[in-house]
Coordinates of C-alpha atoms in Angstrom, one line a residue:
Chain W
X1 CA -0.1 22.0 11.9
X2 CA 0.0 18.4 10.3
X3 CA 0.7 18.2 6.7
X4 CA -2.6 16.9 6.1
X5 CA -4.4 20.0 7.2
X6 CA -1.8 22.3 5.3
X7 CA -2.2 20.1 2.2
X8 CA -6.2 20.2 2.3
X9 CA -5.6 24.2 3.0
X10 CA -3.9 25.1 0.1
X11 CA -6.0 22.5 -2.1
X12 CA -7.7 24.2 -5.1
X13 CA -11.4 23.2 -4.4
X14 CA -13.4 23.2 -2.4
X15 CA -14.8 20.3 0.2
X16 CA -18.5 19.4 1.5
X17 CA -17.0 19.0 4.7
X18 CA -15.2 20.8 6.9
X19 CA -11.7 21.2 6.2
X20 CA -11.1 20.7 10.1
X21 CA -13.1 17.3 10.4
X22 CA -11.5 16.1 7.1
X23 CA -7.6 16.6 8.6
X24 CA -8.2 15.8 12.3
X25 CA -9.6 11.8 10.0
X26 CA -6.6 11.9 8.0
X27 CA -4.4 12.2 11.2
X28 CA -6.0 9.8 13.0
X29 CA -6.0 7.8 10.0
X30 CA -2.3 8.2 9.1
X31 CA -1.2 7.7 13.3
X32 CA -3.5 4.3 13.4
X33 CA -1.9 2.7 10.1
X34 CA 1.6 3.8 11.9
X35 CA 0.2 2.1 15.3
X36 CA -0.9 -1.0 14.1
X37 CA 2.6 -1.5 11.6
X38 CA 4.7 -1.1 14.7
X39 CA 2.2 -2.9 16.8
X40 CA 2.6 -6.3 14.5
X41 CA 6.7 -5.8 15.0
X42 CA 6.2 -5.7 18.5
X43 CA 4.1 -8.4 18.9
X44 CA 5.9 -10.2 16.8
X45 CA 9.0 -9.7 19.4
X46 CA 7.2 -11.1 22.3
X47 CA 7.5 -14.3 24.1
X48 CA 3.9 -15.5 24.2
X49 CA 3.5 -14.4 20.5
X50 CA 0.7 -17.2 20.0
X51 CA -1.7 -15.6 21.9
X52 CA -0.8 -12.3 20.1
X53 CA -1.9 -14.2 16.9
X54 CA -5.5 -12.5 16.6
X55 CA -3.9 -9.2 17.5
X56 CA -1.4 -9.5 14.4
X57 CA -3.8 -10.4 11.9
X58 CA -6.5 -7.4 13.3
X59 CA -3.5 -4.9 12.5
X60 CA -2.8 -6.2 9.6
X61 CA -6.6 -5.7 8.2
X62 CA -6.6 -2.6 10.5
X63 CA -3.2 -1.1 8.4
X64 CA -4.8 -1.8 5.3
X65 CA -8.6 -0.9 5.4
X66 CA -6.8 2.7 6.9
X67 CA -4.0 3.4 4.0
X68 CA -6.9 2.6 1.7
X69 CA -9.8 5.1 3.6
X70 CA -6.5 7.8 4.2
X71 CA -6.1 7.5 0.2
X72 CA -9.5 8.0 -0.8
X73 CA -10.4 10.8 1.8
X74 CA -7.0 12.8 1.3
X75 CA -8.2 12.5 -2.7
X76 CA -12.0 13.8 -2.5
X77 CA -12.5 12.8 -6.4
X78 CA -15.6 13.6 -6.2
X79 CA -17.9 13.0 -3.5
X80 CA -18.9 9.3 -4.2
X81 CA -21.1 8.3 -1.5
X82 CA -21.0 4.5 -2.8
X83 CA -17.8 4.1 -2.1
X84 CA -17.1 6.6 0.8
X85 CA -19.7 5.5 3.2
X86 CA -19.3 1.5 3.1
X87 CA -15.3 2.8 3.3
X88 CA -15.8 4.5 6.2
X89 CA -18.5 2.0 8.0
X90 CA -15.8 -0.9 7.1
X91 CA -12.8 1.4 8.7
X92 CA -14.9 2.3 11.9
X93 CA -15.7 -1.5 12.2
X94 CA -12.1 -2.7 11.7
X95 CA -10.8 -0.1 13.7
X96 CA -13.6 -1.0 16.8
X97 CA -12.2 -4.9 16.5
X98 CA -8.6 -4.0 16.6
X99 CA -9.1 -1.7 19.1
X100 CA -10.9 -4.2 21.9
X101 CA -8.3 -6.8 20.9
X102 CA -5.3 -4.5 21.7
X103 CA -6.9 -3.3 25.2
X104 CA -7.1 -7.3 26.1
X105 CA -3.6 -6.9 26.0
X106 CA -2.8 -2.9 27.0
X107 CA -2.2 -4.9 30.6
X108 CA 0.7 -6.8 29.6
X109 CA 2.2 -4.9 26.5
X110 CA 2.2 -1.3 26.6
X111 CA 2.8 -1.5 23.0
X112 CA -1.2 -2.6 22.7
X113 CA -1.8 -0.1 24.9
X114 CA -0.8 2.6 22.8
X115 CA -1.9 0.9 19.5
X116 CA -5.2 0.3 20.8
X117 CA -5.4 4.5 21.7
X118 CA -4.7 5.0 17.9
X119 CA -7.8 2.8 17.4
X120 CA -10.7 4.1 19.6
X121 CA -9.1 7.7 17.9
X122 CA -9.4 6.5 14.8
X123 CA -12.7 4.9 15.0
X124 CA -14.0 7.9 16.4
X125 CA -12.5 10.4 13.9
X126 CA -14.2 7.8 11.4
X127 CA -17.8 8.2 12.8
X128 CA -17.4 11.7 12.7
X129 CA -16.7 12.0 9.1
X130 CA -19.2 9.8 8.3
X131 CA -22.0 11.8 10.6
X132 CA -20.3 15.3 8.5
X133 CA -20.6 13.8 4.9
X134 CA -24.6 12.5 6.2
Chain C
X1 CA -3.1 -22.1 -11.3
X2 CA -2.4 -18.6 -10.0
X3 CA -0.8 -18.1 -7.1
X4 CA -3.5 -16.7 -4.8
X5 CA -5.2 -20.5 -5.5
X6 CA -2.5 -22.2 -4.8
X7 CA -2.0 -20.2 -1.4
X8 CA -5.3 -20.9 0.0
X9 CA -5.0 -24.5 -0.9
X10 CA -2.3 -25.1 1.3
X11 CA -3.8 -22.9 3.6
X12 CA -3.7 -24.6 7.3
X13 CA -7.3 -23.7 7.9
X14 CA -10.7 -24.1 6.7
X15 CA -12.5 -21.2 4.6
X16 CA -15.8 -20.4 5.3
X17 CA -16.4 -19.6 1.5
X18 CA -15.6 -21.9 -1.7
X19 CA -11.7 -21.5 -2.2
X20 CA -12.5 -21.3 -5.8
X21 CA -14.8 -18.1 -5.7
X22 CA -12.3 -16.6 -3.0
X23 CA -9.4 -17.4 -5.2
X24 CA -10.9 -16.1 -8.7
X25 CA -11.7 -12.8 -6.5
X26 CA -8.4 -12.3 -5.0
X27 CA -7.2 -13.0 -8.3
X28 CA -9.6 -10.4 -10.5
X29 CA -8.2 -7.4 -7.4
X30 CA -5.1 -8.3 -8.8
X31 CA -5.5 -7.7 -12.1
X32 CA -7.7 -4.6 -11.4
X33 CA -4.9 -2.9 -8.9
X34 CA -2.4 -4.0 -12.1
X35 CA -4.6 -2.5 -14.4
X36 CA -5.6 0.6 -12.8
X37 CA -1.8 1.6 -11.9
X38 CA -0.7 1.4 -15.4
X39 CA -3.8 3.2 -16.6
X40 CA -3.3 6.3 -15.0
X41 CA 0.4 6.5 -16.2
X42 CA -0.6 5.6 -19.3
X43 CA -3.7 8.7 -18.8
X44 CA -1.0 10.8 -17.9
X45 CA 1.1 10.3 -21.4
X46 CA -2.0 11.4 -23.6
X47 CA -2.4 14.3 -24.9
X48 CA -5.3 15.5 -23.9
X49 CA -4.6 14.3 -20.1
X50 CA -7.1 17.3 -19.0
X51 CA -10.3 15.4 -20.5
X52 CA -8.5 12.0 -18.5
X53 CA -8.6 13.7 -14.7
X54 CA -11.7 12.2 -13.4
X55 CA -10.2 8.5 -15.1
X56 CA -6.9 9.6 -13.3
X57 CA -9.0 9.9 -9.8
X58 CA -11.3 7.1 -9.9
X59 CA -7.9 4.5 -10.5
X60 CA -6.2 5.6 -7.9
X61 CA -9.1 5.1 -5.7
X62 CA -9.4 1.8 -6.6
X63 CA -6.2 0.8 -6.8
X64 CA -6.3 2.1 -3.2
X65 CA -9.7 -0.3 -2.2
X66 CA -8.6 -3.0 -4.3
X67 CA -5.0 -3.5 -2.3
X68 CA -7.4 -3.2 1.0
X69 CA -10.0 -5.2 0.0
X70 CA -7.3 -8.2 -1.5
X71 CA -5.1 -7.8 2.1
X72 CA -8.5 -8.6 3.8
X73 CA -10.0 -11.4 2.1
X74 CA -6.4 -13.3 1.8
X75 CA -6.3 -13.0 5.3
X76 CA -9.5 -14.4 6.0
X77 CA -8.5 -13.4 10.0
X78 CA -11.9 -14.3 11.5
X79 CA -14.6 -13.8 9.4
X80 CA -15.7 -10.6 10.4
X81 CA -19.1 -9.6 8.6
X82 CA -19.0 -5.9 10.2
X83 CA -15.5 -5.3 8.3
X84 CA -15.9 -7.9 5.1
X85 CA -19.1 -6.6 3.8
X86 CA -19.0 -2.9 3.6
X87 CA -15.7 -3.2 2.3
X88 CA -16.8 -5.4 -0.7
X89 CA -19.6 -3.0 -1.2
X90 CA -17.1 0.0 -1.2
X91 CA -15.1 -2.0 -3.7
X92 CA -17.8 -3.3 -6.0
X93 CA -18.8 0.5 -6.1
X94 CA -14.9 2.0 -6.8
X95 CA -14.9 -0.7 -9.9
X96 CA -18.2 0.4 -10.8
X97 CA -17.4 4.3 -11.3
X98 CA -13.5 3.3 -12.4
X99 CA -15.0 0.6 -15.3
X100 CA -18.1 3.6 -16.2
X101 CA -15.3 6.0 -16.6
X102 CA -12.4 4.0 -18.4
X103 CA -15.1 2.9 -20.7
X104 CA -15.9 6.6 -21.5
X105 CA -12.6 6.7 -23.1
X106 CA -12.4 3.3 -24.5
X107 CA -12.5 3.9 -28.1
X108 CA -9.9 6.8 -27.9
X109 CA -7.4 4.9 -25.8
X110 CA -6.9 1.3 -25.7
X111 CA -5.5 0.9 -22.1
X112 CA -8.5 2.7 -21.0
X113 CA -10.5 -1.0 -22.8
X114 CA -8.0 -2.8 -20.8
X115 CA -8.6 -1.3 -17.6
X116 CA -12.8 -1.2 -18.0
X117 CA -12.6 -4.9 -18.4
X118 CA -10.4 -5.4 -15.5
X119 CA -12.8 -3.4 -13.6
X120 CA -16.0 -4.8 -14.8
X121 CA -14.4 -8.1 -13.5
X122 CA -13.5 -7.1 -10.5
X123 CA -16.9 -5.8 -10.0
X124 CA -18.8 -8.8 -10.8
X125 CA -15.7 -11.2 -8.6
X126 CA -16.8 -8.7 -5.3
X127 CA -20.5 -9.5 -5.9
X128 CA -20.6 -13.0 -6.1
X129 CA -18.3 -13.1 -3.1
X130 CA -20.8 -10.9 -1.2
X131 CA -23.2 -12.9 -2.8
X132 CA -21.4 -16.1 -1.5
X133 CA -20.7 -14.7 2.2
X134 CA -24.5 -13.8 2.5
Chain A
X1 CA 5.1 12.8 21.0
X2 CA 3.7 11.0 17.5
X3 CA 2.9 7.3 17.3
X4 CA 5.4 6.5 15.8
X5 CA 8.1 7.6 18.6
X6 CA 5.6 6.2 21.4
X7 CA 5.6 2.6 20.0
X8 CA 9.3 2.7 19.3
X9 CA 9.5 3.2 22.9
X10 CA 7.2 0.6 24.1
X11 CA 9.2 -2.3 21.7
X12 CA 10.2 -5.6 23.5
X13 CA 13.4 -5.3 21.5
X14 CA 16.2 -2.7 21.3
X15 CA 17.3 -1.0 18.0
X16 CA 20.7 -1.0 16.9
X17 CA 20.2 3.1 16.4
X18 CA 18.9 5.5 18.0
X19 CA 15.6 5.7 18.7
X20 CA 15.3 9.3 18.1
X21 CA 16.7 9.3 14.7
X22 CA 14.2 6.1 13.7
X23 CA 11.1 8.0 15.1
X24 CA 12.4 11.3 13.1
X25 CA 12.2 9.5 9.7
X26 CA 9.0 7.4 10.5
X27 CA 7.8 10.9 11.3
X28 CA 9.6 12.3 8.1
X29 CA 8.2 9.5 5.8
X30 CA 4.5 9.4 6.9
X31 CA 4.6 13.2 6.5
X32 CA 5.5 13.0 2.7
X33 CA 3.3 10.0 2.0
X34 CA 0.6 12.3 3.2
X35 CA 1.4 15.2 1.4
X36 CA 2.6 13.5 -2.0
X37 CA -0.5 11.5 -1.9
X38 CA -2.6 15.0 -1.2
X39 CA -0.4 16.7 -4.3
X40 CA -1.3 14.7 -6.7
X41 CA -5.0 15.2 -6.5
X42 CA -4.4 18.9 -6.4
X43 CA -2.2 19.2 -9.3
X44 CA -5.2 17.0 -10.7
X45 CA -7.2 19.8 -10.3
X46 CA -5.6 22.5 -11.6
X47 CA -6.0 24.2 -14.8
X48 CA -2.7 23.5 -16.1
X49 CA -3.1 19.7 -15.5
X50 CA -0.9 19.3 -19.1
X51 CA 2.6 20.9 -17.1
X52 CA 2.0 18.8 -13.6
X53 CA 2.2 15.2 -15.4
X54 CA 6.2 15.4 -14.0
X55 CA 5.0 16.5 -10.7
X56 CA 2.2 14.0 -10.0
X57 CA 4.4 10.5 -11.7
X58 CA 7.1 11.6 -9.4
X59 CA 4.7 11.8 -6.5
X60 CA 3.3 8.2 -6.9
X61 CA 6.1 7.3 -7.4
X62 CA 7.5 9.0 -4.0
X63 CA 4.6 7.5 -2.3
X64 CA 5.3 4.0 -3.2
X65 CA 8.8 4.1 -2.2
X66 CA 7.8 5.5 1.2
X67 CA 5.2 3.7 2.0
X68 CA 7.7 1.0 1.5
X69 CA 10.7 2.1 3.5
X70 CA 8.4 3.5 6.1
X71 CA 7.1 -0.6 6.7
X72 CA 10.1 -2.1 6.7
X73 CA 12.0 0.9 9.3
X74 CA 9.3 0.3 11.2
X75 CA 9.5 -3.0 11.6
X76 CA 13.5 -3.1 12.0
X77 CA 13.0 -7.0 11.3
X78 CA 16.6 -7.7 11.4
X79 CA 18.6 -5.8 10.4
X80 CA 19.2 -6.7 7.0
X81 CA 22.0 -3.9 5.5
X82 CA 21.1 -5.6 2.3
X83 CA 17.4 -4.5 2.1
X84 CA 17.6 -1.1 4.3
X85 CA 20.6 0.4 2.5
X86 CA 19.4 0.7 -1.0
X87 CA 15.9 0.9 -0.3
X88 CA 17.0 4.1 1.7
X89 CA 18.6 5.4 -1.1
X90 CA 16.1 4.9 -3.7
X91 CA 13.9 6.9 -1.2
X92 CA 16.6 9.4 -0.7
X93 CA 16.8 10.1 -4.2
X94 CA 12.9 9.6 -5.4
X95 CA 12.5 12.3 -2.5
X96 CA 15.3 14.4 -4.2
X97 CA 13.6 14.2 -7.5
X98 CA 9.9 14.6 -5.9
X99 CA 10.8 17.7 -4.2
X100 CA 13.2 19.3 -7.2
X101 CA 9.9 19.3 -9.3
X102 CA 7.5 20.1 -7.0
X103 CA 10.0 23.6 -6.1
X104 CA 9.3 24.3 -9.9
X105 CA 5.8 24.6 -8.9
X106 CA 6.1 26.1 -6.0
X107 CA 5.5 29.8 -6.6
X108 CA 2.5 29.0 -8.9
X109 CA 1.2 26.4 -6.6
X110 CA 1.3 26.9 -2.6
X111 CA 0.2 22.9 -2.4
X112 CA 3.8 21.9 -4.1
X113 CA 5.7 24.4 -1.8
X114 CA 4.1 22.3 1.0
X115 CA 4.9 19.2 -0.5
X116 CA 8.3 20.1 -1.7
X117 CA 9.1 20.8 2.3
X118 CA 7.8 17.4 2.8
X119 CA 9.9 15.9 0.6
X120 CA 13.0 17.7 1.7
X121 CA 12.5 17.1 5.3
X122 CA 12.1 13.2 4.5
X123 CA 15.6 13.0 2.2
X124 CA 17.0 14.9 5.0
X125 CA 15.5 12.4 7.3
X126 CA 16.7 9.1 5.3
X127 CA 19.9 10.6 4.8
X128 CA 20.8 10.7 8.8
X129 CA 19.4 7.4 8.9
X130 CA 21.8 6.0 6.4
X131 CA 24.6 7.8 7.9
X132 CA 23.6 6.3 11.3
X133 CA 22.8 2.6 10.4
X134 CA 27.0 2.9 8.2
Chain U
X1 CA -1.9 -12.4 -21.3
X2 CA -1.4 -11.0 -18.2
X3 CA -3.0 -7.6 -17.8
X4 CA 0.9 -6.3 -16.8
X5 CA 1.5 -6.7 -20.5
X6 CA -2.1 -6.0 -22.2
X7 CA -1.4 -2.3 -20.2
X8 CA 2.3 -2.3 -21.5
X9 CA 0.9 -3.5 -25.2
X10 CA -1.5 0.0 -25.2
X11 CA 1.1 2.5 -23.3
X12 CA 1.2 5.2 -25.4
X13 CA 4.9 6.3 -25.0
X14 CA 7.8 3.6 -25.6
X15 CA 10.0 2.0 -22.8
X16 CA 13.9 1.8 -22.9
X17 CA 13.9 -2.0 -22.4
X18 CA 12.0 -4.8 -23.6
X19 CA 8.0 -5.0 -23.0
X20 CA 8.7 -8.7 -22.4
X21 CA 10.9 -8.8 -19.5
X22 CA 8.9 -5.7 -17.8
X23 CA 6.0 -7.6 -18.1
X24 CA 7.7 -10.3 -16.8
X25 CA 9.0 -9.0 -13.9
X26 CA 5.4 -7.2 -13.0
X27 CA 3.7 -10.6 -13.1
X28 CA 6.3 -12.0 -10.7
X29 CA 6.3 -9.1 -7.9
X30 CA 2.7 -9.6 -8.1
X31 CA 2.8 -12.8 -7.9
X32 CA 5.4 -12.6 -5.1
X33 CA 3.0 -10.0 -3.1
X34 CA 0.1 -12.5 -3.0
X35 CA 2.1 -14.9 -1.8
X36 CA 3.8 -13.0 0.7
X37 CA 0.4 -11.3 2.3
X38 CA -0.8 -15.2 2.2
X39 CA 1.9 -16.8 3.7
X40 CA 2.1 -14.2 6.5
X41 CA -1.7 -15.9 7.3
X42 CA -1.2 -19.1 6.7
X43 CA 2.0 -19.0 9.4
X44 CA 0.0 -17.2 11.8
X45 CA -2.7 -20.2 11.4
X46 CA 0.0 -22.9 12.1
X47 CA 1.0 -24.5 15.5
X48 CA 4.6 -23.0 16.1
X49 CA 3.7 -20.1 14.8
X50 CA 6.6 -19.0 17.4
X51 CA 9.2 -20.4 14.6
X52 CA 7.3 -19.0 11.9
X53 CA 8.0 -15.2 13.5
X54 CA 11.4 -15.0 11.2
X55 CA 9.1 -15.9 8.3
X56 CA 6.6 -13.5 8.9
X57 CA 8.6 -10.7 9.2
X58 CA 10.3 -11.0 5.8
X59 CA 7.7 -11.8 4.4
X60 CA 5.9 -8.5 5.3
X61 CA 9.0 -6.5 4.3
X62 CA 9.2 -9.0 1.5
X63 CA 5.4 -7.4 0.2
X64 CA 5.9 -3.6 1.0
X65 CA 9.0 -3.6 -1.3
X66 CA 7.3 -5.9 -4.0
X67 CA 4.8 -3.4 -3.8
X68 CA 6.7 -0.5 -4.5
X69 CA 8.6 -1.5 -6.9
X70 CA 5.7 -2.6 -9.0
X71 CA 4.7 0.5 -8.6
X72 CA 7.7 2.2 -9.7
X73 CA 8.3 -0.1 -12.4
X74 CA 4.6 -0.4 -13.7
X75 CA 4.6 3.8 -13.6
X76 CA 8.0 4.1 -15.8
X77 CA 8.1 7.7 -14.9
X78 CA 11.3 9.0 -16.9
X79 CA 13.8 6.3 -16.2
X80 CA 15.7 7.1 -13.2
X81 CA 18.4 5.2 -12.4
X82 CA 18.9 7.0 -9.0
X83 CA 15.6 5.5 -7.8
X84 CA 15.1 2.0 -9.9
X85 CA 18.2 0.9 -9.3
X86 CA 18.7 0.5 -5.8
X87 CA 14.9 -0.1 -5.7
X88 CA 15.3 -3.5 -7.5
X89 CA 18.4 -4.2 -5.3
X90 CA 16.7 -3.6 -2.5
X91 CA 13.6 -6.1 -3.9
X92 CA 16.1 -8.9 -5.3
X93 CA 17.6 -8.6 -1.5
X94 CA 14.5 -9.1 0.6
X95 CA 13.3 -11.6 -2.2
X96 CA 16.4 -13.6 -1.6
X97 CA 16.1 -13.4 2.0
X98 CA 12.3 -14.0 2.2
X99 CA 13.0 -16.9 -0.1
X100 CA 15.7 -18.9 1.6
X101 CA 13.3 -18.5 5.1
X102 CA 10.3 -20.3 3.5
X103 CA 12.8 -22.3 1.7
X104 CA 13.8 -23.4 5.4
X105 CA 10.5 -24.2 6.5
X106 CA 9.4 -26.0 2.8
X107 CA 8.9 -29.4 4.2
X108 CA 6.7 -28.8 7.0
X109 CA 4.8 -26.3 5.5
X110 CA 3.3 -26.2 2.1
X111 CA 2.4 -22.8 2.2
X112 CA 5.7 -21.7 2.4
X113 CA 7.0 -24.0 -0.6
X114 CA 4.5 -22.1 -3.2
X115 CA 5.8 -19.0 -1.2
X116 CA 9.8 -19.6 -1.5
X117 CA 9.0 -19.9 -5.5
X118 CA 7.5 -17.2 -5.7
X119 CA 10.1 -15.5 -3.9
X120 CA 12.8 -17.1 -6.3
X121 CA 10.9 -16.0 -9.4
X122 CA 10.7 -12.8 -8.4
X123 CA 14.5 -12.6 -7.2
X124 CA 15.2 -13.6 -10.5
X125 CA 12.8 -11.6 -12.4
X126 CA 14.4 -8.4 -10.6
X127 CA 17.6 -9.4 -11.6
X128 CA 17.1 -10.1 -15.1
X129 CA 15.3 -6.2 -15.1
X130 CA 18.3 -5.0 -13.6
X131 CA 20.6 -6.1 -16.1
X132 CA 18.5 -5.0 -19.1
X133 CA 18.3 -1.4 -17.6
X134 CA 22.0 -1.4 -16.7

């Protein structure tokens, strides 16, 4: 069981969504931000790193719009569905871009291959959430 | 001349946005990540830290959208309206709640005056670059 | 086999450790960002907010450092001893600290026995690495 | 006034060094963050962005340790001299690092001139905070 669902378990409230949907996003949230790091060092290592150039910088925003959604998920302040919703619509939609880029190159780099698995899981886990807290 | 201006001015390509208004904004999410880390340690040293929770919650939520939202708009990657938008929304909102909330306390504590106005700033920044990317 | 270990093992360069031991504490450190970041907003909402102030500063503060050294293991730039070295040790010993005060708690609270595993397994984790990158 | 020191000026507990140079030395991480995040964009947006990859890379370890230590240093937990010791070593290291690469590629590129000051400020700014905690 992932530290994410053992933390949520053992939290002292309650949630408006299920405590199952909530970890499996924070997972996928935590394995995409850990996908796309790597995936910048890696492409950062190849030979025809300038055509990698869009791929880098779609990680980068991917890394970031994730640790930030992870953070404010993981917290549940208090349901704030201003801030949540446009959250999670930007992470689906950042997640969607950096996933197509990285299957352009799955072919070549196995590396994009992988990273661009963590996205279409992320994204999904995203649309999810959003479609629970509706 | 801050750093975040200086930065895009030497900036090898062209914005689509007035460097001034994306500067100032970068510039007001700096201040308002800044402000709302040292606001809830400073939170956490009062006294009555119970009544300061909710102020504790909303700062570290948008210290959290803040960081994403300044990562993205430095790095001005392609201007991608799907990712840009709702993430300025999600950010105007955080600062909204964070700058209600530190205001609350603003007589009582002083840092909690500091931080509102960083908020309040960094809520109006977000706008008129959403206003500006429209 | 987590992210982490999958893109190690799709990088265009070789590490000068083993890959197992880097994938171990990637694992190690994602695992108590996640649960340190999930701790603090739990300790925020118990009743005895006033006697977790100690737990939650040292959890930001265990984030921060992770977060950190989880970036710059992952991206094994060059190896720089100068960098890696005492950034592993601050997170060896923030981790120590982190998961000495969350023990405290841990018979009151089940979410900082959870967290103080986390933080255990990830000093553990940085430890071996530090022994293996001498 | 930077908000680093208007948020230092209203902590409510005292610090055991000078407000001055911990303000100081918060302005220039942040400084040396924005920077960092911008350079990393501003390479990727040049030509040989192949003989930029160096740059990049320090640069992005350059922010994640900025970032923590800010953090860290902003938080002031209890002074721990286990953790914010080797933390600013580590920071004064990659700053140093980060700052002679830009430093190489000053003349050619603007962007990393403002970067490799930034870089040197904050090298120096770490340094002078180490040897006031020491």
């Amino acid at each position: 069981m992932s530290y994410a669902r053992q933390m949520l378990d053992t939290y002292p409230r309650d949630f408006n969504v299920d405590t199952g949907v909530l970890a499996a996003t924070i997972d996928a949230l935590n394995d995409c931000i850990q996908a796309c790091t790597a995936d910048v060092a890696a492409d950062l290592s190849e030979q025809n790193v300038a055509e990698m150039v869009k791929c880098i910088r779609l990680c980068l925003d991917c890394t970031d719009v994730c640790a930030a959604t992870a953070g404010v998920v993981s917290r549940q302040t208090e349901y704030d569905a201003n801030v949540t919703m446009p959250l999670l619509e930007a992470c689906t939609a950042i997640c969607k871009s950096c996933g197509d880029e990285c299957e352009r190159h799955a072919q070549m780099h196995e590396h994009c291959r992988v990273c661009a698995e963590a996205c279409r899981r992320c994204e999904q886990a995203c649309r999810e959430l959003l479609a629970a807290l509706k």
